[in-house]
CSV table of C-alpha atoms and ligand atoms in Angstrom, one decimal:
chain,number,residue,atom,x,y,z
A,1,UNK,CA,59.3,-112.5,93.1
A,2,UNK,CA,57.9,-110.6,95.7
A,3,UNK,CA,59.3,-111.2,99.3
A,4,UNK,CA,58.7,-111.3,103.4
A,5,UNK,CA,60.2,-107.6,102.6
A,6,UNK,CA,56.9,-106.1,101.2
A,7,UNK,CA,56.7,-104.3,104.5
A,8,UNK,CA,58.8,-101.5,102.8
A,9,UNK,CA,56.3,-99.4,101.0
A,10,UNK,CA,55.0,-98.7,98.4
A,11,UNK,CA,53.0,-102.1,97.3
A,12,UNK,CA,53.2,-102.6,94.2
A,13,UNK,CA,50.0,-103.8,93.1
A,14,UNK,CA,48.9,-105.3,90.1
A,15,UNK,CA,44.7,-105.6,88.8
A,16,UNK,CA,43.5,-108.5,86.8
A,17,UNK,CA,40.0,-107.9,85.6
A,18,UNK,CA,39.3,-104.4,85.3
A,19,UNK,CA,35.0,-104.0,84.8
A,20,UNK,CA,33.3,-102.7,87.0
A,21,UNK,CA,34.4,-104.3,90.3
A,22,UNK,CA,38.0,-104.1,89.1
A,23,UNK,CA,38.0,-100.4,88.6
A,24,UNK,CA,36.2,-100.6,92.0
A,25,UNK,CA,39.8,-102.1,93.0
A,26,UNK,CA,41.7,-99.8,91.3
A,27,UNK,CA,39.8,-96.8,92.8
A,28,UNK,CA,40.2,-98.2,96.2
A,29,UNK,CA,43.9,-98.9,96.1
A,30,UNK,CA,44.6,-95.4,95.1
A,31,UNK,CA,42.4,-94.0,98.2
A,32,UNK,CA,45.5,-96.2,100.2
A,33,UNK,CA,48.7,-93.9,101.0
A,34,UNK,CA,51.8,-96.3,100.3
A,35,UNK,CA,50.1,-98.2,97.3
A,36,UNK,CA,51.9,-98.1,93.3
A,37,UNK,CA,49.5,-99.7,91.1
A,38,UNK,CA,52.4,-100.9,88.6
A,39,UNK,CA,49.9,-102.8,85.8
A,40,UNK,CA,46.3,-103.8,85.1
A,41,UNK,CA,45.3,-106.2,83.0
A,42,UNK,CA,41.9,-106.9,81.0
A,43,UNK,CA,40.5,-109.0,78.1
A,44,UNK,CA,39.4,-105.8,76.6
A,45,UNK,CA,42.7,-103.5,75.0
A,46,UNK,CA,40.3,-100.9,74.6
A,47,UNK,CA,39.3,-101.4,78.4
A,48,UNK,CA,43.2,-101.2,79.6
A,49,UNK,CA,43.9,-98.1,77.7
A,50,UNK,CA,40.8,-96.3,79.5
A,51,UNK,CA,41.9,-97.3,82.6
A,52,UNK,CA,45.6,-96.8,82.7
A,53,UNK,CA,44.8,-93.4,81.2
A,54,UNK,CA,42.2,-92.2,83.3
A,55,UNK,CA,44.1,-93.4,86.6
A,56,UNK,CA,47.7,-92.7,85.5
A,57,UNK,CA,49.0,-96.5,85.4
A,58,UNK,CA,52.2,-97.2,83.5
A,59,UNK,CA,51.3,-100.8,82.4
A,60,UNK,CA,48.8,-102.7,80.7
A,61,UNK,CA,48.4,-106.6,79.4
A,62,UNK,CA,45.7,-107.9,77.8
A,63,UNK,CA,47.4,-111.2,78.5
A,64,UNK,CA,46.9,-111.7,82.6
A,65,UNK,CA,49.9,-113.8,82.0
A,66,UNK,CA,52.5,-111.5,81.9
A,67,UNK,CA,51.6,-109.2,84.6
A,68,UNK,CA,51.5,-112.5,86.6
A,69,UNK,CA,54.8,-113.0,85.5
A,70,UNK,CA,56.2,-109.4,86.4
A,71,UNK,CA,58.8,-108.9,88.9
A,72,UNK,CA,57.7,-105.6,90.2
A,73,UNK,CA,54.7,-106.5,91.8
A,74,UNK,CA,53.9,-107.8,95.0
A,75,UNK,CA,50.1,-108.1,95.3
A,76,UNK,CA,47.6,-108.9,92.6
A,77,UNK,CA,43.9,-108.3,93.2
A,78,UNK,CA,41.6,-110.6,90.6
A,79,UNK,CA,37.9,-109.0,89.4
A,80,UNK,CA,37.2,-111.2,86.4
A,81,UNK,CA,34.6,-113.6,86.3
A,82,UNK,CA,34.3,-116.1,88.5
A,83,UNK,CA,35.8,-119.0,86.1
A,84,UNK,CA,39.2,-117.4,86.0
A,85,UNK,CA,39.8,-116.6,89.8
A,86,UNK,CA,41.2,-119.9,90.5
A,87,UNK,CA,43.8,-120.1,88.0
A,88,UNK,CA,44.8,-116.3,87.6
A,89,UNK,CA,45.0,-117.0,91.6
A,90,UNK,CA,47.2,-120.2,91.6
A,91,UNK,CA,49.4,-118.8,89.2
A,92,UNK,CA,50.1,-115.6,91.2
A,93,UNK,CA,50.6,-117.5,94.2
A,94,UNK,CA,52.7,-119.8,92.3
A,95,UNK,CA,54.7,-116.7,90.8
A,96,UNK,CA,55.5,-115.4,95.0
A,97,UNK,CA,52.6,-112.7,95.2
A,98,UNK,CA,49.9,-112.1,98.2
A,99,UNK,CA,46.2,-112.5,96.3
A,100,UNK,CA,42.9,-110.9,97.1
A,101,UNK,CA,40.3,-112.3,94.9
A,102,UNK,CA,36.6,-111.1,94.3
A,103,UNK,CA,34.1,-112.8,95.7
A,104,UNK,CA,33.3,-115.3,95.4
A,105,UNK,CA,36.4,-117.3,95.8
A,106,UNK,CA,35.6,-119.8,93.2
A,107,UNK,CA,32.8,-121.7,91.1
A,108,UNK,CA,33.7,-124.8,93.4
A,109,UNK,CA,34.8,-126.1,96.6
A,110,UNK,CA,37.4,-127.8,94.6
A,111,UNK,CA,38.7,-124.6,93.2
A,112,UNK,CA,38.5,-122.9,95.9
A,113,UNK,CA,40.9,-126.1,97.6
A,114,UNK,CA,43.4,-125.2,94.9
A,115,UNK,CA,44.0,-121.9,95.5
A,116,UNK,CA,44.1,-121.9,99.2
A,117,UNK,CA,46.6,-124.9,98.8
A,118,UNK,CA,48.3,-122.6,96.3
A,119,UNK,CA,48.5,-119.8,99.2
A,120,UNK,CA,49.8,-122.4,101.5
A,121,UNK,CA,52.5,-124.1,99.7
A,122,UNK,CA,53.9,-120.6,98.7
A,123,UNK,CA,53.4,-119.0,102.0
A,124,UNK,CA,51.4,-116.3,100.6
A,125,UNK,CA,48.1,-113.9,101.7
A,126,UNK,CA,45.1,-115.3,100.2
A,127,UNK,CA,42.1,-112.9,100.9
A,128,UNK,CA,38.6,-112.3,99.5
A,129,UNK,CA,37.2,-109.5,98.8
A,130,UNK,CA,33.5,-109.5,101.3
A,131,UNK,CA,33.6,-105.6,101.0
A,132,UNK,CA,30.0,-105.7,102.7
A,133,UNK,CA,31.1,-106.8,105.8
A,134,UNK,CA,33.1,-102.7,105.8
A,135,UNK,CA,29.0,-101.4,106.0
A,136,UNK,CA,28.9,-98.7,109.2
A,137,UNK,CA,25.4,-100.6,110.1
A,138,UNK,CA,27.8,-104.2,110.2
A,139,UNK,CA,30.2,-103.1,112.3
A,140,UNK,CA,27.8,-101.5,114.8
A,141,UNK,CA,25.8,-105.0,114.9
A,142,UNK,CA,29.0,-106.4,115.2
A,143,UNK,CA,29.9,-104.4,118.4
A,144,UNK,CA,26.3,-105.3,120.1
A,145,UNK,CA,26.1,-108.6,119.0
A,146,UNK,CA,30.3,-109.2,120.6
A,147,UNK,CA,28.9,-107.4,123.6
A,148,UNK,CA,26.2,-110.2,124.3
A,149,UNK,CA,23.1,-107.6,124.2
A,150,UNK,CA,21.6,-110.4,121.8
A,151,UNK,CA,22.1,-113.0,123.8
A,152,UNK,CA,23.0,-116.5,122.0
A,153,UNK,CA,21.9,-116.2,118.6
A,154,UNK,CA,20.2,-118.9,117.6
A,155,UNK,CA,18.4,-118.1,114.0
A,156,UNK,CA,18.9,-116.2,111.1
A,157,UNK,CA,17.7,-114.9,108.3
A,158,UNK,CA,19.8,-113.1,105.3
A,159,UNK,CA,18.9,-112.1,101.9
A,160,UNK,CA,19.3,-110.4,98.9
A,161,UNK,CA,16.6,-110.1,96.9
A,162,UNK,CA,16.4,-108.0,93.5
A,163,UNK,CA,13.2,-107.8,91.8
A,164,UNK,CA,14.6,-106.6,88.1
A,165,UNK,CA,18.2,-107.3,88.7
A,166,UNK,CA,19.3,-110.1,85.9
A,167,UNK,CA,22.6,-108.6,85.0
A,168,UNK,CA,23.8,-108.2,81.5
A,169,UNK,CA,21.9,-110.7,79.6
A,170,UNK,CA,24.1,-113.4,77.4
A,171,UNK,CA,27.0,-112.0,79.9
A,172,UNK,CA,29.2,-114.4,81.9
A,173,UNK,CA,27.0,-113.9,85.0
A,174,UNK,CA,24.3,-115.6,83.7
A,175,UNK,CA,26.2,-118.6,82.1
A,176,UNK,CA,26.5,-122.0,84.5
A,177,UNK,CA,30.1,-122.5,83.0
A,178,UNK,CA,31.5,-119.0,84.0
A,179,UNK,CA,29.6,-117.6,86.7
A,180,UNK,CA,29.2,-121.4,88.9
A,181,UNK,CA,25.8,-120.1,89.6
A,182,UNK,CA,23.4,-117.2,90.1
A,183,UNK,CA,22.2,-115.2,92.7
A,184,UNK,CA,23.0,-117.6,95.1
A,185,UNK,CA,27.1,-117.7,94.2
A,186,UNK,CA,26.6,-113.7,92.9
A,187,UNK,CA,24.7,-111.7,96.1
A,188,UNK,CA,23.8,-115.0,98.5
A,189,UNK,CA,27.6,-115.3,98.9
A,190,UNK,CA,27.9,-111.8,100.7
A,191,UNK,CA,25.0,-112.3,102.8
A,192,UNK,CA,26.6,-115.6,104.0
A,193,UNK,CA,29.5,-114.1,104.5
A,194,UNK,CA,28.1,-111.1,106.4
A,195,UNK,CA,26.2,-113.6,108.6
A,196,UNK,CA,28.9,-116.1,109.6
A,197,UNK,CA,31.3,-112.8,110.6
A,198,UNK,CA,28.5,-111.4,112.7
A,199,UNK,CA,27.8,-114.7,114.6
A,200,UNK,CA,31.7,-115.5,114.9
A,201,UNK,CA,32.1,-118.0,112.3
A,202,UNK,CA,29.9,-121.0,113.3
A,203,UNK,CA,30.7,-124.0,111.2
A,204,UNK,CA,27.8,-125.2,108.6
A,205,UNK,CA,27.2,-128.9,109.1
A,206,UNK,CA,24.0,-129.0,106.7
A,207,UNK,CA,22.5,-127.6,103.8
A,208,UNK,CA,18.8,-127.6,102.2
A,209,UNK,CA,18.1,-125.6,99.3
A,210,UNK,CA,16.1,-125.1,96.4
A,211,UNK,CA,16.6,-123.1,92.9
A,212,UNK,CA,13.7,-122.2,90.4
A,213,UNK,CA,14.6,-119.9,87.3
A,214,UNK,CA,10.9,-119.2,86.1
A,215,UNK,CA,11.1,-115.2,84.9
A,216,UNK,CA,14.7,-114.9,83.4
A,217,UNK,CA,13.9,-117.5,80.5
A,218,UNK,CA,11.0,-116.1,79.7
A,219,UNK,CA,12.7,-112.8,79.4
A,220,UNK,CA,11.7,-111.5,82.8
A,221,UNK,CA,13.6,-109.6,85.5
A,222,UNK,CA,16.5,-107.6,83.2
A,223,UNK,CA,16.7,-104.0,82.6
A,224,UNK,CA,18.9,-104.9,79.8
A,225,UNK,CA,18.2,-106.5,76.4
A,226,UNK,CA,17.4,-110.6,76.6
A,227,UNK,CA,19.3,-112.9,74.7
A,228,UNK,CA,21.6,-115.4,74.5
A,229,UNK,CA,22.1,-118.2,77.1
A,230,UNK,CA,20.8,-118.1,80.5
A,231,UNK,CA,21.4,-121.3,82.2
A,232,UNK,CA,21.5,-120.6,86.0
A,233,UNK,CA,19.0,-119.7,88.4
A,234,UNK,CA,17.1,-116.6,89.1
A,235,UNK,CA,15.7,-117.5,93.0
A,236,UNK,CA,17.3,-119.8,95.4
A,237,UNK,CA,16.5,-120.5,99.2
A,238,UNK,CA,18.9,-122.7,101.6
A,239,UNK,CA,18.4,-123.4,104.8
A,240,UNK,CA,21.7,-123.7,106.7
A,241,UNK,CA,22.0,-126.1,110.1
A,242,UNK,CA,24.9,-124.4,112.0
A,243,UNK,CA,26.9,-126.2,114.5
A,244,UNK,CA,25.7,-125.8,118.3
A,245,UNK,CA,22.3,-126.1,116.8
A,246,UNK,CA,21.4,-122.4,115.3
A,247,UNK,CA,20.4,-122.3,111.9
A,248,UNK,CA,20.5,-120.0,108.8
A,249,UNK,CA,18.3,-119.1,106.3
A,250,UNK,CA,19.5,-117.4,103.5
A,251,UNK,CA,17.6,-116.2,99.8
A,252,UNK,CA,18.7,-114.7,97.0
A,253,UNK,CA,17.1,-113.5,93.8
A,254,UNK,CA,17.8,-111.9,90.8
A,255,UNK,CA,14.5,-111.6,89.2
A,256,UNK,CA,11.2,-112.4,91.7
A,257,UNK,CA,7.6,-110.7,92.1
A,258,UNK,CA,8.5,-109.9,95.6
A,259,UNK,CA,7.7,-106.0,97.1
A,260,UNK,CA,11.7,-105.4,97.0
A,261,UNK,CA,13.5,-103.6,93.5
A,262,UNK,CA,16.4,-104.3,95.7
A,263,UNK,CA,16.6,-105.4,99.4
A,264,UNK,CA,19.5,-107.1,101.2
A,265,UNK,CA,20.0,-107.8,105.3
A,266,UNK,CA,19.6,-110.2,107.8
A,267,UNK,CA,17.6,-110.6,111.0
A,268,UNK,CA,19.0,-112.4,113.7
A,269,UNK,CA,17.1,-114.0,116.8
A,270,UNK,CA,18.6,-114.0,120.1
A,271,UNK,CA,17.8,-115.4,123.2
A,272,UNK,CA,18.0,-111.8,124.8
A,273,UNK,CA,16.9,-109.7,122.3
A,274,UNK,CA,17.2,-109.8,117.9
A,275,UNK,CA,18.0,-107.3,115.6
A,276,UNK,CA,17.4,-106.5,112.4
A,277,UNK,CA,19.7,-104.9,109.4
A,278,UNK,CA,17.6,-104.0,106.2
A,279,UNK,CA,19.0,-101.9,103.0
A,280,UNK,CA,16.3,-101.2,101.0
A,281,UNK,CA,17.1,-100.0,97.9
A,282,UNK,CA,20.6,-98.9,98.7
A,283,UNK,CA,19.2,-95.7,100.7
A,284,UNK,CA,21.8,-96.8,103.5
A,285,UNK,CA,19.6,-94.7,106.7
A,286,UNK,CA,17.8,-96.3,109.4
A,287,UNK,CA,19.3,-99.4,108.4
A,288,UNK,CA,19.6,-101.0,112.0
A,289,UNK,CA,16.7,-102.4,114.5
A,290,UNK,CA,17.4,-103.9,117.8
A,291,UNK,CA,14.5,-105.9,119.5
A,292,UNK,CA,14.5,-106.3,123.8
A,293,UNK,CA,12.1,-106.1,126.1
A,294,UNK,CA,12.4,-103.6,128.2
A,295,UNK,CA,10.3,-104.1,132.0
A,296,UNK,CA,8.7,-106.6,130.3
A,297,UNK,CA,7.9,-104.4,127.2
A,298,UNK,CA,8.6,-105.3,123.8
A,299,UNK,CA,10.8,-101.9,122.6
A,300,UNK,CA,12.7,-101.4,119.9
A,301,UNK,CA,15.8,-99.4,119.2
A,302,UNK,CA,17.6,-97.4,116.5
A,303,UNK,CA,21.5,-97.0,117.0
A,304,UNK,CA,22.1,-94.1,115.9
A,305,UNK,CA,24.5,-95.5,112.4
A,306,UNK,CA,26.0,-92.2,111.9
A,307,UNK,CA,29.5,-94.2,111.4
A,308,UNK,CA,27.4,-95.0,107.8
A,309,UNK,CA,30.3,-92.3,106.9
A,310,UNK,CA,32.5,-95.3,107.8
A,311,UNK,CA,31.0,-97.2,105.5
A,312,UNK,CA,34.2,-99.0,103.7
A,313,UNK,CA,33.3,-101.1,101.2
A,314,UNK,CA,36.2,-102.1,99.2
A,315,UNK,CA,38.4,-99.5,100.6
A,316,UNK,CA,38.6,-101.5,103.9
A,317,UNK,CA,38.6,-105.1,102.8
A,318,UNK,CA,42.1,-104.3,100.8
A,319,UNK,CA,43.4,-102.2,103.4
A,320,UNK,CA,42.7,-105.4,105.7
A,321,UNK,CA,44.5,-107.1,103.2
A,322,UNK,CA,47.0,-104.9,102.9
A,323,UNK,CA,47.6,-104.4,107.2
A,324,UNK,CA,48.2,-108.7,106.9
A,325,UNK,CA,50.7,-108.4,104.0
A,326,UNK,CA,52.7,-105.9,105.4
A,327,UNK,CA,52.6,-107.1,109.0
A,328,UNK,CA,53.6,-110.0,110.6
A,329,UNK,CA,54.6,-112.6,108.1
A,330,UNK,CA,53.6,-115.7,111.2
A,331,UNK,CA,50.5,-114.6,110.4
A,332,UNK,CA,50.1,-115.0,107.1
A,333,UNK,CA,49.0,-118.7,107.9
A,334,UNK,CA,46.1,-117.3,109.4
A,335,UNK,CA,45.2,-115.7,106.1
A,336,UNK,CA,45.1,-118.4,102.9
A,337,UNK,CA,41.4,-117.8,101.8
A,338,UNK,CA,39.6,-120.6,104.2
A,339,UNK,CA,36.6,-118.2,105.2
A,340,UNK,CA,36.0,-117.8,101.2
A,341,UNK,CA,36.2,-121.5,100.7
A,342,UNK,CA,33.9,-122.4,103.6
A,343,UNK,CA,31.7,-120.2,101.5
A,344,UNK,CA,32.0,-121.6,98.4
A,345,UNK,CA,31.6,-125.1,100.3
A,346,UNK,CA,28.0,-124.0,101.6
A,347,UNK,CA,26.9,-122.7,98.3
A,348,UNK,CA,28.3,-125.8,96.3
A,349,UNK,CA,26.2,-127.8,99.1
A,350,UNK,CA,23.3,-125.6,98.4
A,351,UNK,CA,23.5,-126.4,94.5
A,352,UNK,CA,23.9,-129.8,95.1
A,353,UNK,CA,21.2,-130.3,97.2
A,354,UNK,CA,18.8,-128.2,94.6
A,355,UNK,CA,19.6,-130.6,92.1
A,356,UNK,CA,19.7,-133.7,94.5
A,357,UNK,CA,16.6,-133.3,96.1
A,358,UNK,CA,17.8,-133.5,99.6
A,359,UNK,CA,19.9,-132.5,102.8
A,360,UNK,CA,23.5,-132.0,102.3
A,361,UNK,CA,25.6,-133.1,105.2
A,362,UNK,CA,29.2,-131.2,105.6
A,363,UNK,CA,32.0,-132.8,106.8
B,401,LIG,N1,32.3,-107.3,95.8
B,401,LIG,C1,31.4,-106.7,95.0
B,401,LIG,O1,30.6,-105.9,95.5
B,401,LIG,C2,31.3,-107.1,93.6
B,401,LIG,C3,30.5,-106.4,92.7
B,401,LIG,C4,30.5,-106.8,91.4
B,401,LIG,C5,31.3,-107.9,90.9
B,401,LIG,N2,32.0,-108.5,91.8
B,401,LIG,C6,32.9,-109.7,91.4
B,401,LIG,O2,33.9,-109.2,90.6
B,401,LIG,C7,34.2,-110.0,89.5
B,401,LIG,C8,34.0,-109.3,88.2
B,401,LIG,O3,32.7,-108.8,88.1
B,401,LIG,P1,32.3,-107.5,87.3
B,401,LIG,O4,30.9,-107.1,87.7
B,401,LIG,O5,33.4,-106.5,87.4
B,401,LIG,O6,32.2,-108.1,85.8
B,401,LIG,P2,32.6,-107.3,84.5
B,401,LIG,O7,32.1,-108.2,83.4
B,401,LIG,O8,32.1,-105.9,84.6
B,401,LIG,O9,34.2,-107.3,84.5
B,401,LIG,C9,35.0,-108.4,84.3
B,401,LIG,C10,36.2,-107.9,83.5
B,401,LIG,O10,37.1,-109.1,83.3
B,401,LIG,C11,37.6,-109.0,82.0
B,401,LIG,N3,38.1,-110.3,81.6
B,401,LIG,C12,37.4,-111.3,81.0
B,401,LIG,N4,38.3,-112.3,80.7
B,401,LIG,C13,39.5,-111.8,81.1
B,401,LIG,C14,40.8,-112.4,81.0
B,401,LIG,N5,41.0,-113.6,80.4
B,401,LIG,N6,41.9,-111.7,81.4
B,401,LIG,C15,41.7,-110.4,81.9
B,401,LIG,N7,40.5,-109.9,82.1
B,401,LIG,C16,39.4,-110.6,81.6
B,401,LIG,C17,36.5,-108.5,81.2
B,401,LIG,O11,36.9,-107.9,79.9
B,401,LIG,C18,35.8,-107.4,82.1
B,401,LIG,O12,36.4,-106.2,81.9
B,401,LIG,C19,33.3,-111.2,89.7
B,401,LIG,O13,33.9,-112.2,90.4
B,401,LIG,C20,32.1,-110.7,90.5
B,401,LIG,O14,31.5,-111.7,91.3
B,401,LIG,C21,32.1,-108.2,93.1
């Protein structure tokens, strides 16, 4: 079982779930001085031989079990789909290691419960993996936004809209059961999460939302082959009443006649000046607007977001991770996973109210 002694390098890390975002993992941990990733484990055999050879790992299960139950391994990162992250998670928390799960933390608000309960009762790191929030253009809005040039922000808008973007058709993504949701749970949840860091974690007390899913049954909005079941949506809008009286906007789409292939941001109103952060179609320049009148004339500004070459991703949300497992164990508390169930809370709230017809409050 791994211990408060982890601070001795190297980690020993373990990778359930390697697809794409779990090779993404792998990658990442190996761009980390003082990392040993001891075992992966996939579904797939033929997927665990091509990773343990082309990255030089030792180990491989095709049971997520037993490299759960391994002794020489103190962190386990989880990149399957959404369904398992809970109890992959629980039992690696139960089994004494520090857990960084893909986003999003769970399907539910109730899963997402367990496994910070599970991080809690086992004094263990819980993190979730918001690799977007590592952008260059973030952390530059960050810094203005922390150094009041915006003023009190009081509306928001965030998106991520794809016009073609239905991933693998009859794929867990697309089935209620698996995935929890679509595009919401799937690219919303990132532009939530970028939003609630930049405005300093205001709490959610409401949620309104809508869902429609009128191209992807009719074999719409994929670049791959259509079939088999598709039974979440492909659009959904919430609007998001934040605490203090500010409120949220957020969209996401996987298929939509909209002018975007693929667009994600958010633009944020101040009560001094607004700014805007816009990534169309992953070209990453001239990302970031700032809005102020200057002398009474509306001006806008381009930080110059040459720290784009800073721009993390996954490398920095597990070396964040990391820097909390091997610091100061007291503040491990600080860490079980309740910014990714807050999350999952809103986008459950959003769901609900889609089907419900109404208003959502939070408690
Ligand atoms: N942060 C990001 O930018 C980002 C990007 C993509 C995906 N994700 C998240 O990563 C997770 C995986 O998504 P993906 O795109 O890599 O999907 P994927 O389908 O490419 O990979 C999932 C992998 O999990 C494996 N798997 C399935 N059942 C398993 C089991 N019982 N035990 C072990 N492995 C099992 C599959 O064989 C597959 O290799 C999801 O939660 C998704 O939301 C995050």
């Amino acid at each position: 079982m791994a211990t408060k002694d982890t601070k001795v390098r190297p980690v020993r890390v373990g990778v359930v779930g390697v697809g794409g975002a779990g090779e993404v993992h792998v990658k990442a941990y190996k761009a980390l001085p003082g990392v040993e990733i001891v075992a992966v484990s996939d579904a797939s055999g033929p997927r665990v031989d091509l990773i343990k050879t082309t990255y030089n790992i030792a180990n491989g299960h095709t049971d997520w079990n037993e490299l759960v139950e391994r002794d020489d391994i103190d962190v386990i990162s989880i990149a399957t789909p959404n369904y398992l992250h809970m109890p992959v998670a629980v039992a690696a928390l139960n089994a004494g290691k520090h857990v960084l799960s893909e986003k999003p933390l769970a399907r539910s608000s109730a899963e997402g419960q367990a496994m910070v309960d599970a991080a809690e009762a086992n004094d263990r790191v819980l993190g979730v993996s918001f690799n977007h929030r590592y952008r260059g253009d973030v952390s530059i809005l960050k810094q203005v936004i922390d150094a009041g040039t915006l003023g009190s922000v009081y509306y928001a808008k965030a998106y991520w809209m794809r016009r073609q973007g239905v991933p693998f058709w009859g794929g867990w993504f697309s089935k209620h059961e698996l995935a929890g949701g679509g595009p919401m749970i799937d690219l919303g949840v990132h532009m939530l999460d970028m939003t609630l860091y930049l405005l300093g974690e205001p709490e959610p007390t409401s949620v309104s939302a809508a869902v429609y899913s009128e191209l992807a049954p009719r074999g719409r909005g994929s670049l791959h082959p259509l079939q088999g079941e598709f039974d979440v949506e492909d659009l959904s809008t919430a609007f998001v009443r934040l605490a203090g009286g500010g409120t949220l906007l957020l969209e996401a789409s996987w298929a939509g006649y909209g002018h975007q292939m693929d667009d994600f941001g958010v633009e944020l109103f101040g009560t001094d000046a607004g700014a805007q952060l816009d990534n169309r179609e992953w070209k990453n320049t001239d990302t970031l607007r700032i809005f102020t009148d200057i002398a009474g004339v509306p001006t806008i500004s381009t930080p110059r977001v040459d720290r784009m070459g800073e721009n993390e991703g996954h490398v920095g949300a597990i070396r964040d991770f990391l820097d909390v497992v091997l610091g100061d164990p007291a503040e491990w508390k600080h860490h079980r996973g309740r910014a990714g169930l807050k999350r999952a809370r809103i986008i459950e709230a959003a769901y609900q109210s889609a089907k419900e017809n109404r208003e959502i409050v939070l408690k």
